[in-house]
Amino acid sequence: MLRLRSFLQQHCNDQDLVDVIDQLAVTCKDIAHQLTLGDLAGILGSAEQENVQGECQKKLDVIANDLLKQSLSQLPVVKGIASEEEPLPVACNQEGKYLVLFDPLDGSSNIDINVSVGTIFSILPAAADKSGDDESAYLQSGRNQLAAGYVLYGPSTIMVLTTGNGVYSFTLDTRQGEYLMTRDNIQVPADTKEFAINMSNQRFWLENMKNYVADLLSGETGPLGKRYNMRWVAAMVAEIHRILTRGGIFMYPWDNREPAKPGKLRLMYEANPMSMLMVQAGGKCSTAHEAIMDIQPEGIHQRVSVVMGSANEVDIVEKYHG
Ligand code: AHG
Ligand code: MN
Ligand code: MN
């Protein structure tokens, strides 16, 4: 089986980018190891502090963030990093040519219950005239991403990656400490009968989203003419992995719990990297009105409404939104 590093060396003509992806992979092995130890390593539970977005941090959010920050800042080619758990971007090496953005631990509410979580990352080019702690350097649309991916910590640890030329997955062989390629050219089926949305927010959605989900629930005798199944893991990384494996649609739409927020999920750390993967795999990603990767970001912690997955189903959601 092909090792991640060998694959990257063959597949990617930018060896500096290979180093960044390899460093991410190595650091995620550490995070996976901490997760495997769980309570034995004292890593479960709350960190008893809030991040910049007002969310209560778990110990592992902080640990994963620190591991990634430390290891990436050692690379001369990394100019700066931005993280869901850091209030501001962090400058690394002035000569660097990449900016690395990440959600160090996605699905935090799953940590303490021993259910899947992940790390999501996005790599952008760094402008020569902007420093690594300059927020404006990071405000690039998702179309600029050089690479994007995630590491899913489930029964297996799996890295799923794109450098703009297809989507590949690598399973960590813990016996030898190597990621080995287990799937290539991943494709998302265009049609699906499986949806993922947090139904408890139903009363807060816009009418258009309420109508679409009501029609999903009405099954084979309803206007969509199919019996749909539902899943909700509460970790985007696991939902997207399921969709990359067997199709589906994942939605975290705008809702009026906090009307000023344009959604729950973060454009730079969650929506854009997952969009690059999904589009590379033949799926679609939308806010319900426009392609996520067409958004010109205005802030690194910006939030966005997300609809992504099997292309024909995303088209249907867009039609319900006129
Ligand atoms: P994070 O743990 O990085 O804050 O992200 C959690 C996100 C996403 O992964 C998941 O789909 C969603 O929040 C779960 O939200 P609910 O609490 O509404 O289930
Ligand atoms: Mn997240
Ligand atoms: Mn997170």
PDB file of C-alpha atoms in Angstrom, residues 80-281:
ATOM      1  CA  GLY A  80       1.084  32.038   9.747  1.00  0.00           C
ATOM      2  CA  ILE A  81      -1.776  30.089  11.189  1.00  0.00           C
ATOM      3  CA  ALA A  82      -5.400  30.825  12.004  1.00  0.00           C
ATOM      4  CA  SER A  83      -7.442  28.596  14.272  1.00  0.00           C
ATOM      5  CA  GLU A  84     -10.986  28.389  15.548  1.00  0.00           C
ATOM      6  CA  GLU A  85      -9.453  28.402  19.039  1.00  0.00           C
ATOM      7  CA  GLU A  86      -7.150  31.429  18.566  1.00  0.00           C
ATOM      8  CA  PRO A  87      -8.590  34.933  18.810  1.00  0.00           C
ATOM      9  CA  LEU A  88      -6.175  36.319  16.195  1.00  0.00           C
ATOM     10  CA  PRO A  89      -3.970  34.852  13.465  1.00  0.00           C
ATOM     11  CA  VAL A  90      -0.496  33.891  14.671  1.00  0.00           C
ATOM     12  CA  ALA A  91       2.657  34.856  12.744  1.00  0.00           C
ATOM     13  CA  CYS A  92       5.145  31.996  12.223  1.00  0.00           C
ATOM     14  CA  ASN A  93       7.957  32.537   9.699  1.00  0.00           C
ATOM     15  CA  GLN A  94       8.156  35.752   7.704  1.00  0.00           C
ATOM     16  CA  GLU A  95       9.733  33.952   4.710  1.00  0.00           C
ATOM     17  CA  GLY A  96       6.923  31.369   4.633  1.00  0.00           C
ATOM     18  CA  LYS A  97       4.652  30.990   1.649  1.00  0.00           C
ATOM     19  CA  TYR A  98       1.615  29.295   3.194  1.00  0.00           C
ATOM     20  CA  LEU A  99      -1.111  30.144   5.645  1.00  0.00           C
ATOM     21  CA  VAL A 100      -2.604  27.175   7.462  1.00  0.00           C
ATOM     22  CA  LEU A 101      -6.124  27.434   8.891  1.00  0.00           C
ATOM     23  CA  PHE A 102      -7.668  24.764  11.090  1.00  0.00           C
ATOM     24  CA  ASP A 103     -10.429  23.578  13.344  1.00  0.00           C
ATOM     25  CA  PRO A 104      -8.179  21.619  15.719  1.00  0.00           C
ATOM     26  CA  LEU A 105     -10.986  19.509  17.151  1.00  0.00           C
ATOM     27  CA  ASP A 106     -14.305  19.305  15.360  1.00  0.00           C
ATOM     28  CA  GLY A 107     -17.247  17.754  17.159  1.00  0.00           C
ATOM     29  CA  SER A 108     -16.093  18.741  20.651  1.00  0.00           C
ATOM     30  CA  SER A 109     -19.335  17.571  22.255  1.00  0.00           C
ATOM     31  CA  ASN A 110     -18.384  14.006  21.224  1.00  0.00           C
ATOM     32  CA  ILE A 111     -15.014  13.929  23.031  1.00  0.00           C
ATOM     33  CA  ASP A 112     -16.279  12.937  26.453  1.00  0.00           C
ATOM     34  CA  ILE A 113     -18.658  10.279  25.102  1.00  0.00           C
ATOM     35  CA  ASN A 114     -16.046   8.398  23.036  1.00  0.00           C
ATOM     36  CA  VAL A 115     -17.641   9.208  19.664  1.00  0.00           C
ATOM     37  CA  SER A 116     -15.917  10.360  16.452  1.00  0.00           C
ATOM     38  CA  VAL A 117     -14.224  13.758  16.255  1.00  0.00           C
ATOM     39  CA  GLY A 118     -11.733  15.214  13.779  1.00  0.00           C
ATOM     40  CA  THR A 119      -9.273  17.918  12.729  1.00  0.00           C
ATOM     41  CA  ILE A 120     -10.075  20.033   9.642  1.00  0.00           C
ATOM     42  CA  PHE A 121      -7.446  22.036   7.740  1.00  0.00           C
ATOM     43  CA  SER A 122      -7.115  24.430   4.831  1.00  0.00           C
ATOM     44  CA  ILE A 123      -3.917  25.741   3.213  1.00  0.00           C
ATOM     45  CA  LEU A 124      -3.863  29.128   1.459  1.00  0.00           C
ATOM     46  CA  PRO A 125      -1.067  30.954  -0.343  1.00  0.00           C
ATOM     47  CA  ALA A 126       0.534  33.780   1.671  1.00  0.00           C
ATOM     48  CA  ALA A 127       0.999  37.171   0.026  1.00  0.00           C
ATOM     49  CA  ALA A 128       4.657  38.280   0.107  1.00  0.00           C
ATOM     50  CA  ASP A 129       3.790  41.762   1.391  1.00  0.00           C
ATOM     51  CA  LYS A 130       1.555  40.714   4.304  1.00  0.00           C
ATOM     52  CA  SER A 131       2.701  39.318   7.613  1.00  0.00           C
ATOM     53  CA  GLY A 132       1.381  36.124   9.176  1.00  0.00           C
ATOM     54  CA  ASP A 133      -0.546  37.955  11.888  1.00  0.00           C
ATOM     55  CA  ASP A 134      -2.335  40.225   9.406  1.00  0.00           C
ATOM     56  CA  GLU A 135      -5.949  39.056   9.269  1.00  0.00           C
ATOM     57  CA  SER A 136      -6.433  40.511   5.780  1.00  0.00           C
ATOM     58  CA  ALA A 137      -3.855  38.011   4.423  1.00  0.00           C
ATOM     59  CA  TYR A 138      -6.267  35.186   5.284  1.00  0.00           C
ATOM     60  CA  LEU A 139      -9.409  36.700   3.769  1.00  0.00           C
ATOM     61  CA  GLN A 140      -9.250  34.743   0.525  1.00  0.00           C
ATOM     62  CA  SER A 141     -12.119  32.850  -1.057  1.00  0.00           C
ATOM     63  CA  GLY A 142     -12.187  29.061  -0.830  1.00  0.00           C
ATOM     64  CA  ARG A 143     -11.226  28.909  -4.523  1.00  0.00           C
ATOM     65  CA  ASN A 144      -7.698  29.928  -3.488  1.00  0.00           C
ATOM     66  CA  GLN A 145      -7.123  26.870  -1.297  1.00  0.00           C
ATOM     67  CA  LEU A 146      -4.004  24.914  -2.309  1.00  0.00           C
ATOM     68  CA  ALA A 147      -5.016  21.903  -0.248  1.00  0.00           C
ATOM     69  CA  ALA A 148      -7.729  20.956   2.210  1.00  0.00           C
ATOM     70  CA  GLY A 149      -8.636  17.947   4.254  1.00  0.00           C
ATOM     71  CA  TYR A 150      -9.420  16.420   7.590  1.00  0.00           C
ATOM     72  CA  VAL A 151      -8.306  13.683   9.914  1.00  0.00           C
ATOM     73  CA  LEU A 152     -11.203  11.688  11.350  1.00  0.00           C
ATOM     74  CA  TYR A 153     -10.571  10.031  14.710  1.00  0.00           C
ATOM     75  CA  GLY A 154     -13.001   7.134  14.708  1.00  0.00           C
ATOM     76  CA  PRO A 155     -12.521   3.378  15.016  1.00  0.00           C
ATOM     77  CA  SER A 156      -9.720   4.084  12.502  1.00  0.00           C
ATOM     78  CA  THR A 157      -7.787   7.325  12.113  1.00  0.00           C
ATOM     79  CA  ILE A 158      -8.265   8.437   8.511  1.00  0.00           C
ATOM     80  CA  MET A 159      -6.841  11.424   6.634  1.00  0.00           C
ATOM     81  CA  VAL A 160      -8.901  12.601   3.660  1.00  0.00           C
ATOM     82  CA  LEU A 161      -7.095  15.032   1.417  1.00  0.00           C
ATOM     83  CA  THR A 162      -7.221  17.047  -1.766  1.00  0.00           C
ATOM     84  CA  THR A 163      -4.537  19.166  -3.383  1.00  0.00           C
ATOM     85  CA  GLY A 164      -6.918  20.142  -6.179  1.00  0.00           C
ATOM     86  CA  ASN A 165      -6.603  16.948  -8.164  1.00  0.00           C
ATOM     87  CA  GLY A 166      -9.094  14.468  -6.713  1.00  0.00           C
ATOM     88  CA  VAL A 167      -9.810  13.233  -3.198  1.00  0.00           C
ATOM     89  CA  TYR A 168      -7.792  10.489  -1.512  1.00  0.00           C
ATOM     90  CA  SER A 169      -7.966   8.803   1.853  1.00  0.00           C
ATOM     91  CA  PHE A 170      -5.223   7.310   4.030  1.00  0.00           C
ATOM     92  CA  THR A 171      -5.781   5.064   7.023  1.00  0.00           C
ATOM     93  CA  LEU A 172      -3.313   5.228   9.908  1.00  0.00           C
ATOM     94  CA  ASP A 173      -1.721   1.821  10.443  1.00  0.00           C
ATOM     95  CA  THR A 174      -0.985   2.134  14.159  1.00  0.00           C
ATOM     96  CA  ARG A 175       1.267  -0.940  14.004  1.00  0.00           C
ATOM     97  CA  GLN A 176       3.829   0.929  11.930  1.00  0.00           C
ATOM     98  CA  GLY A 177       2.777   4.527  12.525  1.00  0.00           C
ATOM     99  CA  GLU A 178       2.188   5.192   8.824  1.00  0.00           C
ATOM    100  CA  TYR A 179      -0.795   6.494   6.887  1.00  0.00           C
ATOM    101  CA  LEU A 180      -1.480   4.143   3.948  1.00  0.00           C
ATOM    102  CA  MET A 181      -3.690   4.980   0.976  1.00  0.00           C
ATOM    103  CA  THR A 182      -6.993   3.146   1.269  1.00  0.00           C
ATOM    104  CA  ARG A 183      -9.183   4.968  -1.299  1.00  0.00           C
ATOM    105  CA  ASP A 184      -8.383   7.001  -4.378  1.00  0.00           C
ATOM    106  CA  ASN A 185     -10.441   9.230  -6.620  1.00  0.00           C
ATOM    107  CA  ILE A 186     -13.343   9.383  -4.156  1.00  0.00           C
ATOM    108  CA  GLN A 187     -16.649  10.320  -5.809  1.00  0.00           C
ATOM    109  CA  VAL A 188     -19.907  11.348  -4.147  1.00  0.00           C
ATOM    110  CA  PRO A 189     -23.028   9.822  -5.742  1.00  0.00           C
ATOM    111  CA  ALA A 190     -25.165  12.564  -7.334  1.00  0.00           C
ATOM    112  CA  ASP A 191     -28.406  11.292  -5.743  1.00  0.00           C
ATOM    113  CA  THR A 192     -29.142  10.345  -2.168  1.00  0.00           C
ATOM    114  CA  LYS A 193     -31.839   9.252   0.265  1.00  0.00           C
ATOM    115  CA  GLU A 194     -29.956  10.283   3.426  1.00  0.00           C
ATOM    116  CA  PHE A 195     -29.965  13.684   5.124  1.00  0.00           C
ATOM    117  CA  ALA A 196     -28.263  15.184   8.185  1.00  0.00           C
ATOM    118  CA  ILE A 197     -29.619  18.217  10.012  1.00  0.00           C
ATOM    119  CA  ASN A 198     -30.140  19.061  13.678  1.00  0.00           C
ATOM    120  CA  MET A 199     -33.942  18.671  13.742  1.00  0.00           C
ATOM    121  CA  SER A 200     -34.184  20.230  17.199  1.00  0.00           C
ATOM    122  CA  ASN A 201     -33.645  23.614  15.531  1.00  0.00           C
ATOM    123  CA  GLN A 202     -36.601  23.149  13.180  1.00  0.00           C
ATOM    124  CA  ARG A 203     -38.746  25.891  14.694  1.00  0.00           C
ATOM    125  CA  PHE A 204     -35.918  28.401  14.237  1.00  0.00           C
ATOM    126  CA  TRP A 205     -35.371  27.812  10.482  1.00  0.00           C
ATOM    127  CA  LEU A 206     -36.602  29.903   7.576  1.00  0.00           C
ATOM    128  CA  GLU A 207     -39.870  28.754   5.953  1.00  0.00           C
ATOM    129  CA  ASN A 208     -37.970  27.523   2.860  1.00  0.00           C
ATOM    130  CA  MET A 209     -35.868  25.109   4.934  1.00  0.00           C
ATOM    131  CA  LYS A 210     -38.916  24.020   6.948  1.00  0.00           C
ATOM    132  CA  ASN A 211     -40.744  23.233   3.690  1.00  0.00           C
ATOM    133  CA  TYR A 212     -37.834  21.235   2.253  1.00  0.00           C
ATOM    134  CA  VAL A 213     -37.385  19.124   5.394  1.00  0.00           C
ATOM    135  CA  ALA A 214     -41.157  18.576   5.696  1.00  0.00           C
ATOM    136  CA  ASP A 215     -41.081  17.222   2.133  1.00  0.00           C
ATOM    137  CA  LEU A 216     -38.119  14.954   2.965  1.00  0.00           C
ATOM    138  CA  LEU A 217     -40.069  13.575   5.904  1.00  0.00           C
ATOM    139  CA  SER A 218     -43.167  12.943   3.799  1.00  0.00           C
ATOM    140  CA  GLY A 219     -41.255  10.176   2.021  1.00  0.00           C
ATOM    141  CA  GLU A 220     -42.268   8.280  -1.102  1.00  0.00           C
ATOM    142  CA  THR A 221     -45.778   9.760  -1.274  1.00  0.00           C
ATOM    143  CA  GLY A 222     -44.442  13.337  -0.874  1.00  0.00           C
ATOM    144  CA  PRO A 223     -43.249  15.700  -3.639  1.00  0.00           C
ATOM    145  CA  LEU A 224     -39.688  14.296  -3.560  1.00  0.00           C
ATOM    146  CA  GLY A 225     -40.993  10.745  -4.095  1.00  0.00           C
ATOM    147  CA  LYS A 226     -38.370   8.989  -1.928  1.00  0.00           C
ATOM    148  CA  ARG A 227     -38.173   7.512   1.545  1.00  0.00           C
ATOM    149  CA  TYR A 228     -35.309   9.332   3.260  1.00  0.00           C
ATOM    150  CA  ASN A 229     -33.183   8.199   6.179  1.00  0.00           C
ATOM    151  CA  MET A 230     -31.630  10.601   8.727  1.00  0.00           C
ATOM    152  CA  ARG A 231     -28.267  10.711  10.550  1.00  0.00           C
ATOM    153  CA  TRP A 232     -26.763  13.282  12.968  1.00  0.00           C
ATOM    154  CA  VAL A 233     -23.340  12.610  14.497  1.00  0.00           C
ATOM    155  CA  ALA A 234     -22.875  16.203  15.775  1.00  0.00           C
ATOM    156  CA  ALA A 235     -19.404  16.298  14.202  1.00  0.00           C
ATOM    157  CA  MET A 236     -19.297  17.788  10.723  1.00  0.00           C
ATOM    158  CA  VAL A 237     -16.131  15.836  10.007  1.00  0.00           C
ATOM    159  CA  ALA A 238     -17.957  12.529  10.538  1.00  0.00           C
ATOM    160  CA  GLU A 239     -21.004  13.649   8.514  1.00  0.00           C
ATOM    161  CA  ILE A 240     -18.796  14.684   5.595  1.00  0.00           C
ATOM    162  CA  HIS A 241     -16.876  11.426   5.816  1.00  0.00           C
ATOM    163  CA  ARG A 242     -20.134   9.491   5.576  1.00  0.00           C
ATOM    164  CA  ILE A 243     -21.181  11.550   2.553  1.00  0.00           C
ATOM    165  CA  LEU A 244     -17.806  11.040   0.843  1.00  0.00           C
ATOM    166  CA  THR A 245     -18.304   7.315   1.463  1.00  0.00           C
ATOM    167  CA  ARG A 246     -21.933   6.742   0.433  1.00  0.00           C
ATOM    168  CA  GLY A 247     -23.508  10.092  -0.492  1.00  0.00           C
ATOM    169  CA  GLY A 248     -25.978  12.212   1.451  1.00  0.00           C
ATOM    170  CA  ILE A 249     -26.728  15.815   2.293  1.00  0.00           C
ATOM    171  CA  PHE A 250     -25.480  17.751   5.331  1.00  0.00           C
ATOM    172  CA  MET A 251     -27.119  21.007   6.382  1.00  0.00           C
ATOM    173  CA  TYR A 252     -26.472  23.538   9.106  1.00  0.00           C
ATOM    174  CA  PRO A 253     -28.687  26.369   7.892  1.00  0.00           C
ATOM    175  CA  TRP A 254     -29.134  29.856   9.261  1.00  0.00           C
ATOM    176  CA  ASP A 255     -31.621  29.968  12.121  1.00  0.00           C
ATOM    177  CA  ASN A 256     -33.056  32.700  14.282  1.00  0.00           C
ATOM    178  CA  ARG A 257     -31.701  31.585  17.663  1.00  0.00           C
ATOM    179  CA  GLU A 258     -29.080  34.321  17.263  1.00  0.00           C
ATOM    180  CA  PRO A 259     -30.333  36.293  14.259  1.00  0.00           C
ATOM    181  CA  ALA A 260     -27.151  38.334  13.856  1.00  0.00           C
ATOM    182  CA  LYS A 261     -25.068  35.199  13.168  1.00  0.00           C
ATOM    183  CA  PRO A 262     -25.148  33.998   9.565  1.00  0.00           C
ATOM    184  CA  GLY A 263     -24.943  30.352  10.675  1.00  0.00           C
ATOM    185  CA  LYS A 264     -23.181  28.136  13.209  1.00  0.00           C
ATOM    186  CA  LEU A 265     -20.306  26.741  11.175  1.00  0.00           C
ATOM    187  CA  ARG A 266     -17.165  28.666  10.375  1.00  0.00           C
ATOM    188  CA  LEU A 267     -16.369  29.573   6.773  1.00  0.00           C
ATOM    189  CA  MET A 268     -12.564  29.436   7.011  1.00  0.00           C
ATOM    190  CA  TYR A 269     -12.053  26.378   9.253  1.00  0.00           C
ATOM    191  CA  GLU A 270     -15.030  24.184   8.365  1.00  0.00           C
ATOM    192  CA  ALA A 271     -17.114  25.205   5.342  1.00  0.00           C
ATOM    193  CA  ASN A 272     -14.339  26.099   2.863  1.00  0.00           C
ATOM    194  CA  PRO A 273     -12.069  23.057   3.387  1.00  0.00           C
ATOM    195  CA  MET A 274     -15.038  20.679   3.321  1.00  0.00           C
ATOM    196  CA  SER A 275     -16.326  22.451   0.192  1.00  0.00           C
ATOM    197  CA  MET A 276     -13.037  21.927  -1.611  1.00  0.00           C
ATOM    198  CA  LEU A 277     -13.137  18.203  -0.786  1.00  0.00           C
ATOM    199  CA  MET A 278     -16.788  17.884  -1.736  1.00  0.00           C
ATOM    200  CA  VAL A 279     -16.417  19.699  -5.059  1.00  0.00           C
ATOM    201  CA  GLN A 280     -13.277  17.688  -5.886  1.00  0.00           C
ATOM    202  CA  ALA A 281     -15.365  14.564  -5.274  1.00  0.00           C
TER     203      ALA A 281
END
